[in-house]
CSV table of N, CA and C in Angstrom, one decimal:
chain,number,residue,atom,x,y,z
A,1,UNK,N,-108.8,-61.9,-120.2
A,1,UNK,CA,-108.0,-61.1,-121.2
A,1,UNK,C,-107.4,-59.8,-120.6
A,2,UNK,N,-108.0,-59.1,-119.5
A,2,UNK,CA,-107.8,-57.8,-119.6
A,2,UNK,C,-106.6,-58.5,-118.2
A,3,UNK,N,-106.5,-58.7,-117.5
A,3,UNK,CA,-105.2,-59.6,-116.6
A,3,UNK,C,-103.9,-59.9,-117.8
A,4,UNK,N,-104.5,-60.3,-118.6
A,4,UNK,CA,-103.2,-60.8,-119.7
A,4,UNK,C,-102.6,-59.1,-119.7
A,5,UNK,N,-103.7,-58.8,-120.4
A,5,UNK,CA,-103.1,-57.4,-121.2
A,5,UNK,C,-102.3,-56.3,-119.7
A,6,UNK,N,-102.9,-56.5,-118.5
A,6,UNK,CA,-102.5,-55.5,-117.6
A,6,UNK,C,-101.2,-55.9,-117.2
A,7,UNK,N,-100.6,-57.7,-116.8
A,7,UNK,CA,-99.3,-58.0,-116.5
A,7,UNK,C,-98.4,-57.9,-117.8
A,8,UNK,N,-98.9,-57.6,-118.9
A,8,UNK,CA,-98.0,-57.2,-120.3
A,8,UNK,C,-97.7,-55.8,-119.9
A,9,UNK,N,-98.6,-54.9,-119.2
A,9,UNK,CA,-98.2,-53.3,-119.1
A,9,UNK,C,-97.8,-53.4,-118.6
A,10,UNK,N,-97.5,-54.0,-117.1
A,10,UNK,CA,-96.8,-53.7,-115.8
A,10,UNK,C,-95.3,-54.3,-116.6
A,11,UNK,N,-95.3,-55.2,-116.7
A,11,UNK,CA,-93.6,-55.6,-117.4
A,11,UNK,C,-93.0,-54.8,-118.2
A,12,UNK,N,-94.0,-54.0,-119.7
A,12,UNK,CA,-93.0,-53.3,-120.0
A,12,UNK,C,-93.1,-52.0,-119.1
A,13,UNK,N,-93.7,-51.9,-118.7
A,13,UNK,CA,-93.4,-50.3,-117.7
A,13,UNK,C,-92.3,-50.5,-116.6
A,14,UNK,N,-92.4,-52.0,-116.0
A,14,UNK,CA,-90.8,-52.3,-115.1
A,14,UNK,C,-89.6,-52.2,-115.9
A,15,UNK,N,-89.6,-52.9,-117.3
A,15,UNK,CA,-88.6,-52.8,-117.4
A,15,UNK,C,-88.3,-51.3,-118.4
A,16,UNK,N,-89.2,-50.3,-119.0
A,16,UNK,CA,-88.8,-49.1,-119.5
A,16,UNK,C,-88.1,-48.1,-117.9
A,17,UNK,N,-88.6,-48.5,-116.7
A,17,UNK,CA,-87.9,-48.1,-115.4
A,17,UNK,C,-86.3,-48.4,-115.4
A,18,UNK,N,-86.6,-49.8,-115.4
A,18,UNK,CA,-85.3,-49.9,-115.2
A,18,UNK,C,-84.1,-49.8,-116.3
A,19,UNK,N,-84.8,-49.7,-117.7
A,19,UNK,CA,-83.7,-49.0,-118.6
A,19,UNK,C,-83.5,-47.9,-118.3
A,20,UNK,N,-84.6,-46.9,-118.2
A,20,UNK,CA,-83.8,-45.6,-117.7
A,20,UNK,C,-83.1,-45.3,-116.9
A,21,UNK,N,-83.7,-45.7,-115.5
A,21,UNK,CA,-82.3,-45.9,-114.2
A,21,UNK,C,-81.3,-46.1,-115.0
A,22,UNK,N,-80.8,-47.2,-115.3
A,22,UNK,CA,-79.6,-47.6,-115.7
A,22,UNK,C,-78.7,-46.5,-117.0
A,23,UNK,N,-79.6,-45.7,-117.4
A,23,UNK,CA,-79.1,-44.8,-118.4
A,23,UNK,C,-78.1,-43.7,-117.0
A,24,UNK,N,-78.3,-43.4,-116.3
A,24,UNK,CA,-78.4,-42.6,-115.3
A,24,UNK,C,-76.7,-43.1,-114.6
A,25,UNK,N,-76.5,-44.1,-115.0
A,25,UNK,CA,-74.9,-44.8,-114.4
A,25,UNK,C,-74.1,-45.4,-115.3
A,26,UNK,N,-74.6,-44.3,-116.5
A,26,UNK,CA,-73.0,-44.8,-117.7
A,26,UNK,C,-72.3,-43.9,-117.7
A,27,UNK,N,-71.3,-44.6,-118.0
A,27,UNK,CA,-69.6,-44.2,-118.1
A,27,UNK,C,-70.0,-42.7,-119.4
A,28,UNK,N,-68.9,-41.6,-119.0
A,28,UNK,CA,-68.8,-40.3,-120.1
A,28,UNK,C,-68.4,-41.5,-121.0
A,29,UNK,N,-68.9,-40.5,-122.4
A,29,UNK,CA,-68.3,-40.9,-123.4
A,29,UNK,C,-69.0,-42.1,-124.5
A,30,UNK,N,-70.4,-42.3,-123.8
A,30,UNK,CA,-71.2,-43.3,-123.9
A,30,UNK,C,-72.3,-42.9,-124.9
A,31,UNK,N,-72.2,-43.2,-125.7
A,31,UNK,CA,-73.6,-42.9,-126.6
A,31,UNK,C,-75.0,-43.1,-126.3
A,32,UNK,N,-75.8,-41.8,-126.3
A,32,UNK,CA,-77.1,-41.9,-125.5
A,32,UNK,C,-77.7,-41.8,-127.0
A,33,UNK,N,-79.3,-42.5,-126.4
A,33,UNK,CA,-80.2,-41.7,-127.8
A,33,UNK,C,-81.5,-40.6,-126.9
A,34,UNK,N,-81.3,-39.9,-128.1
A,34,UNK,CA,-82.4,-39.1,-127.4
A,34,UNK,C,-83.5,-38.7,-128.0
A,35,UNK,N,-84.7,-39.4,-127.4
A,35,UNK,CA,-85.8,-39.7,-128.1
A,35,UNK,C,-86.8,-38.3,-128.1
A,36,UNK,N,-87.4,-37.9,-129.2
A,36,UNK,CA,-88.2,-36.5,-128.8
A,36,UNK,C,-88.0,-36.0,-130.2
A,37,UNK,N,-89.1,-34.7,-131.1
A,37,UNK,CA,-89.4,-34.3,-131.7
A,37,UNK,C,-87.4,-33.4,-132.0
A,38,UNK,N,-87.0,-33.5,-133.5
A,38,UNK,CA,-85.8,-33.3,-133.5
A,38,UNK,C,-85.1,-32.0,-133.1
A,39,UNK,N,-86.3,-31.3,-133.4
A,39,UNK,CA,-86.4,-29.8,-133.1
A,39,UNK,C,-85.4,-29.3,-131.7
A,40,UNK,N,-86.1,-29.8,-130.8
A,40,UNK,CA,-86.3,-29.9,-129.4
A,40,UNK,C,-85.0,-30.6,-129.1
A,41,UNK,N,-84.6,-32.2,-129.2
A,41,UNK,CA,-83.6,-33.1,-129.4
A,41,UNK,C,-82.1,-32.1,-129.0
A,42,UNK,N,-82.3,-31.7,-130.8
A,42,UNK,CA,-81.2,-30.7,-131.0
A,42,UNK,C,-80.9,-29.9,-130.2
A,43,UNK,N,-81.6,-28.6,-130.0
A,43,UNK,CA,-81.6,-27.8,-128.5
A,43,UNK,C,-81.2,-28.3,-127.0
A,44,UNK,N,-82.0,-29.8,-126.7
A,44,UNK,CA,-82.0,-30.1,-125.4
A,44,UNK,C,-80.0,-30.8,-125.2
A,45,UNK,N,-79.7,-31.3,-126.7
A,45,UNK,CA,-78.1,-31.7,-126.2
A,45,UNK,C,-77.1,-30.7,-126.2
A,46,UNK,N,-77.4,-29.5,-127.7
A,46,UNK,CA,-76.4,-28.6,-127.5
A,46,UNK,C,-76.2,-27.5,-125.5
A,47,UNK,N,-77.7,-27.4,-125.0
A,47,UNK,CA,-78.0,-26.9,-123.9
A,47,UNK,C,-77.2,-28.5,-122.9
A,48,UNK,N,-77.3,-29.0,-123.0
A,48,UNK,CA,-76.0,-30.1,-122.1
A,48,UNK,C,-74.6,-30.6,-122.4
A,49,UNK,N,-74.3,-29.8,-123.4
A,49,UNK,CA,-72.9,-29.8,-123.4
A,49,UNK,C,-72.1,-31.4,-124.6
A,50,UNK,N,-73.5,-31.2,-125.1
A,50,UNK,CA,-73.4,-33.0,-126.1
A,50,UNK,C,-72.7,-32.5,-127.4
A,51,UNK,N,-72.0,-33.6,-128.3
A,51,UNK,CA,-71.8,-33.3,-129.6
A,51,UNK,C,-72.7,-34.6,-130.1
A,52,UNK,N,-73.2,-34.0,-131.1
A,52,UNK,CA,-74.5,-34.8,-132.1
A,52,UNK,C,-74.0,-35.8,-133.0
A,53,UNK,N,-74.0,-37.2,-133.1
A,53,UNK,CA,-73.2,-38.0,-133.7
A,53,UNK,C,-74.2,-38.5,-135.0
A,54,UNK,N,-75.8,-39.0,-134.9
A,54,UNK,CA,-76.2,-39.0,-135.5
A,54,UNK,C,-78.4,-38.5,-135.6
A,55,UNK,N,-79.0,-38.2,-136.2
A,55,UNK,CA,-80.4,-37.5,-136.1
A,55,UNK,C,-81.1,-38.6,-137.2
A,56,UNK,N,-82.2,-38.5,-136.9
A,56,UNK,CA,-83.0,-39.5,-137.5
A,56,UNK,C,-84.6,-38.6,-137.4
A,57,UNK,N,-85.8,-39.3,-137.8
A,57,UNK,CA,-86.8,-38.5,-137.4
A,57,UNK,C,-87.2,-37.9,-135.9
A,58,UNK,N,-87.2,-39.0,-134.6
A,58,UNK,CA,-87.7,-38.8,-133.1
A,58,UNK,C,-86.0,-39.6,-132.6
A,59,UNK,N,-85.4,-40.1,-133.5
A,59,UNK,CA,-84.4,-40.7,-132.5
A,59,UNK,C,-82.5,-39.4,-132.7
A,60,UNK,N,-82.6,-39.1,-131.4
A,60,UNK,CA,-80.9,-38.6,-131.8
A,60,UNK,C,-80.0,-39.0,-131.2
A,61,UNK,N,-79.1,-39.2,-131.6
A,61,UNK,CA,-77.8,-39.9,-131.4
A,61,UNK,C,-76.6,-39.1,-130.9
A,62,UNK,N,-76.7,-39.1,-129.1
A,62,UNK,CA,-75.7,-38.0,-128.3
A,62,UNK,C,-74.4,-38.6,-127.8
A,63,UNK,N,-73.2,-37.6,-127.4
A,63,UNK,CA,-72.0,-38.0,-126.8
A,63,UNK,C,-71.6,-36.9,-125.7
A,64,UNK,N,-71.1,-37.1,-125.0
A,64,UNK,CA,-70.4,-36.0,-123.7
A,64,UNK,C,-69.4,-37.2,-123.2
A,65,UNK,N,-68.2,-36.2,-123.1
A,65,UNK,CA,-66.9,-36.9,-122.8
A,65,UNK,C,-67.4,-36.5,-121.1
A,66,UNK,N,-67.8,-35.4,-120.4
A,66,UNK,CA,-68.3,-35.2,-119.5
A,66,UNK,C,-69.2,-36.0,-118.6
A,67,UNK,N,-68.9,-36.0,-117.3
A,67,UNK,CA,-69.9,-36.5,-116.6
A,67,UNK,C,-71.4,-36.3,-116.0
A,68,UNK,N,-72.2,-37.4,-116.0
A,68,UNK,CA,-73.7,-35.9,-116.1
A,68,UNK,C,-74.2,-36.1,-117.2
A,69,UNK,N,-74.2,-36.3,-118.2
A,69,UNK,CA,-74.2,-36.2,-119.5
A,69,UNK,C,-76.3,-36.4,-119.3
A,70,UNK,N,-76.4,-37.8,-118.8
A,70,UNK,CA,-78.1,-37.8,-118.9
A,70,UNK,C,-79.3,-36.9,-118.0
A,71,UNK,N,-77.8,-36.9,-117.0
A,71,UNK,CA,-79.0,-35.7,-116.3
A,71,UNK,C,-79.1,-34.3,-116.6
A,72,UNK,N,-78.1,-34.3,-116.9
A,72,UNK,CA,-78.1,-32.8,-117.6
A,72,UNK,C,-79.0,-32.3,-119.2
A,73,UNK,N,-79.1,-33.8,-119.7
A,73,UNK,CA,-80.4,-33.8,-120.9
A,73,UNK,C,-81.2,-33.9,-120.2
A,74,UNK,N,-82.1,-34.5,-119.2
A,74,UNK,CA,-83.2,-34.2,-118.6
A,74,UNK,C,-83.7,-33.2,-118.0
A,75,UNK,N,-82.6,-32.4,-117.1
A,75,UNK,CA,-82.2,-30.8,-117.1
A,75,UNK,C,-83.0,-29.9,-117.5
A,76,UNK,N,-82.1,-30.2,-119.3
A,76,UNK,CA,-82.3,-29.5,-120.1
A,76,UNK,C,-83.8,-29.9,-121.5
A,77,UNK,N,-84.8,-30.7,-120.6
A,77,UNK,CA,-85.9,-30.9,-121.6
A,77,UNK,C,-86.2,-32.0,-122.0
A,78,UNK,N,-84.9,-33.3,-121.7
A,78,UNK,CA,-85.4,-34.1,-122.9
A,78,UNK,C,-86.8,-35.1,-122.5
A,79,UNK,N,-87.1,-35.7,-123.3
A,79,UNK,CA,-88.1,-36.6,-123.2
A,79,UNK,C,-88.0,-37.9,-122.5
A,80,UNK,N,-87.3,-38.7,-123.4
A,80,UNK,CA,-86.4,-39.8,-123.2
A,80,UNK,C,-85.0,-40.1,-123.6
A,81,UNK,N,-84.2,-40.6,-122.8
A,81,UNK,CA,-83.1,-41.0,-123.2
A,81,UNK,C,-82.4,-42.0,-122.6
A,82,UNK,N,-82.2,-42.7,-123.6
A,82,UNK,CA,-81.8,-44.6,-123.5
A,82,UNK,C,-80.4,-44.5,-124.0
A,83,UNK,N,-79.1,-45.9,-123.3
A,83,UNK,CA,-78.3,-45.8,-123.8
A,83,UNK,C,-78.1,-46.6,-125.3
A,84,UNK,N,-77.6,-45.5,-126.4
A,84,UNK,CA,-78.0,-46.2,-127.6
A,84,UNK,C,-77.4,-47.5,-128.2
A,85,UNK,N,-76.1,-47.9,-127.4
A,85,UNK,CA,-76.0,-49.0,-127.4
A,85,UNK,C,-76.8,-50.3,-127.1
A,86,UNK,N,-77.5,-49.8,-126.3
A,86,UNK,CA,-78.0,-50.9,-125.6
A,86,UNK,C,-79.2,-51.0,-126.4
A,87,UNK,N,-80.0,-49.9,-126.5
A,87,UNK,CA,-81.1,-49.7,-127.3
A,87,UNK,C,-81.4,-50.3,-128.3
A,88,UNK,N,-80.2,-50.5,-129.1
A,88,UNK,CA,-80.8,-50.9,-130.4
A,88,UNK,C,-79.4,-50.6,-131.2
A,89,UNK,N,-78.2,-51.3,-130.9
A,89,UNK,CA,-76.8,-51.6,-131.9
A,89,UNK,C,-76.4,-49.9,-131.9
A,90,UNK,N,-76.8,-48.5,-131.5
A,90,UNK,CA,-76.8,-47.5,-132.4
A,90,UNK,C,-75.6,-46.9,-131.6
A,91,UNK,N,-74.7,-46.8,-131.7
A,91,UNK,CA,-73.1,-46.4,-131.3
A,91,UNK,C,-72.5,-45.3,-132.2
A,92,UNK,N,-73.5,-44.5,-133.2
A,92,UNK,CA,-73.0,-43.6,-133.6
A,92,UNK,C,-71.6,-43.6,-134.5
A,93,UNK,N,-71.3,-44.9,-134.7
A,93,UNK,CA,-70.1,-45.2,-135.6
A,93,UNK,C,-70.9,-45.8,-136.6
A,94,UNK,N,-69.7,-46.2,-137.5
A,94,UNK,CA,-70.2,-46.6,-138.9
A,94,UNK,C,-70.5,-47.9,-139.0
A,95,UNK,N,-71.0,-48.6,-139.9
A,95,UNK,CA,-70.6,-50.1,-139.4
A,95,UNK,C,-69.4,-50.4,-140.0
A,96,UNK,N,-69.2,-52.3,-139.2
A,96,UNK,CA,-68.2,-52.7,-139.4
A,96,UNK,C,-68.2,-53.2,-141.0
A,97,UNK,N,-68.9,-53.3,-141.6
A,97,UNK,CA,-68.5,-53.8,-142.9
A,97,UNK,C,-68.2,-52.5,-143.7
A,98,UNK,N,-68.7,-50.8,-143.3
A,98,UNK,CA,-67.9,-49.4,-143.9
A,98,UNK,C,-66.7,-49.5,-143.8
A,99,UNK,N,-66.2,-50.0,-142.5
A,99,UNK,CA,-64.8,-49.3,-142.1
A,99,UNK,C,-64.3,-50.1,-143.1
A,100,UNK,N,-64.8,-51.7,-143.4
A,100,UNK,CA,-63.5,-52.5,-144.3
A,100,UNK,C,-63.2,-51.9,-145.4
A,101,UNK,N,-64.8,-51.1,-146.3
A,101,UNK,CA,-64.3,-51.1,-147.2
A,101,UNK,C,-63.5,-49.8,-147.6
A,102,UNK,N,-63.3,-48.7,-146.3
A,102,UNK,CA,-62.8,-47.9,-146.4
A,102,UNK,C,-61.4,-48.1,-146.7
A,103,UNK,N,-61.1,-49.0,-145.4
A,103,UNK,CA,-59.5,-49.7,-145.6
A,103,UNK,C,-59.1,-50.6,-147.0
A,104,UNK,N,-60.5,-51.2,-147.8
A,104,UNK,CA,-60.1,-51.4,-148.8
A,104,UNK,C,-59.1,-50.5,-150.0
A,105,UNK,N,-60.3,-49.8,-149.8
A,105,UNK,CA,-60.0,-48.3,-151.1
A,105,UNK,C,-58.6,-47.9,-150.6
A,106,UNK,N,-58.4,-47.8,-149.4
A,106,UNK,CA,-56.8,-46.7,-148.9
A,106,UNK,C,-56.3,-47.6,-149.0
A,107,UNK,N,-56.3,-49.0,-148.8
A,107,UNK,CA,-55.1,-49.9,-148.9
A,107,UNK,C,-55.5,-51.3,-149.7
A,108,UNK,N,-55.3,-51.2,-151.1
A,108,UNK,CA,-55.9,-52.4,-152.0
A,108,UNK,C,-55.6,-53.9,-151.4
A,109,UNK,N,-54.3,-53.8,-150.7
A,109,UNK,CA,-53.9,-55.2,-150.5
A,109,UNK,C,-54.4,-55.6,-148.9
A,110,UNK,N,-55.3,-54.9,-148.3
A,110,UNK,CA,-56.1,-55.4,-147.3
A,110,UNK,C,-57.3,-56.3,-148.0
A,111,UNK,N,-57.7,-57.5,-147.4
A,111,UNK,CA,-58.9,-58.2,-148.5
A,111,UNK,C,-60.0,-58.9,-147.4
């Protein structure tokens, strides 16, 4: 049992490595999440030059048209930071079934 449980650690600890690396070689402009107490969050993106797209309890939702953007949150404090696309759908936009109904309301004859 304890073999089971230790090649379950090592896997997720390979692959939380290699998410992070990979955070480290996205394109500006890329929505990061930035995991950590919100307090802190908040501080550690305005100190890297981020605009805040969306906050949650431990997860925040960053953007830098800039390059640098993740090292410069690590830089600057953060804990973790994943790209939130990848992470978990979170892109900081609305969803697609908002935008329709927004285009509904402004334009009745869209359906």
């Amino acid at each position: 049992m304890r073999r089971i449980a230790g090649a379950i650690a090592l896997v997720v600890c390979g692959w939380l490595v290699v998410v992070i690396a990979l955070t480290f070689g996205s394109a500006p402009g890329k929505s990061m999440a930035v995991i950590g107490p919100p307090s802190q969050t908040l501080a550690v993106i305005t100190k890297a030059n981020g605009r805040i797209l969306a906050a949650s309890d431990y997860v925040t939702i960053a953007r830098s048209d800039e390059a640098g953007f993740v090292a410069r949150l690590y830089a600057a404090g953060a804990l973790l930071v994943l790209d939130a696309e990848q992470a978990g759908g979170c892109s900081g936009l609305p969803p697609a079934s908002s935008l329709r109904g927004a285009q509904r309301r402004s334009n009745p004859s869209i359906s």
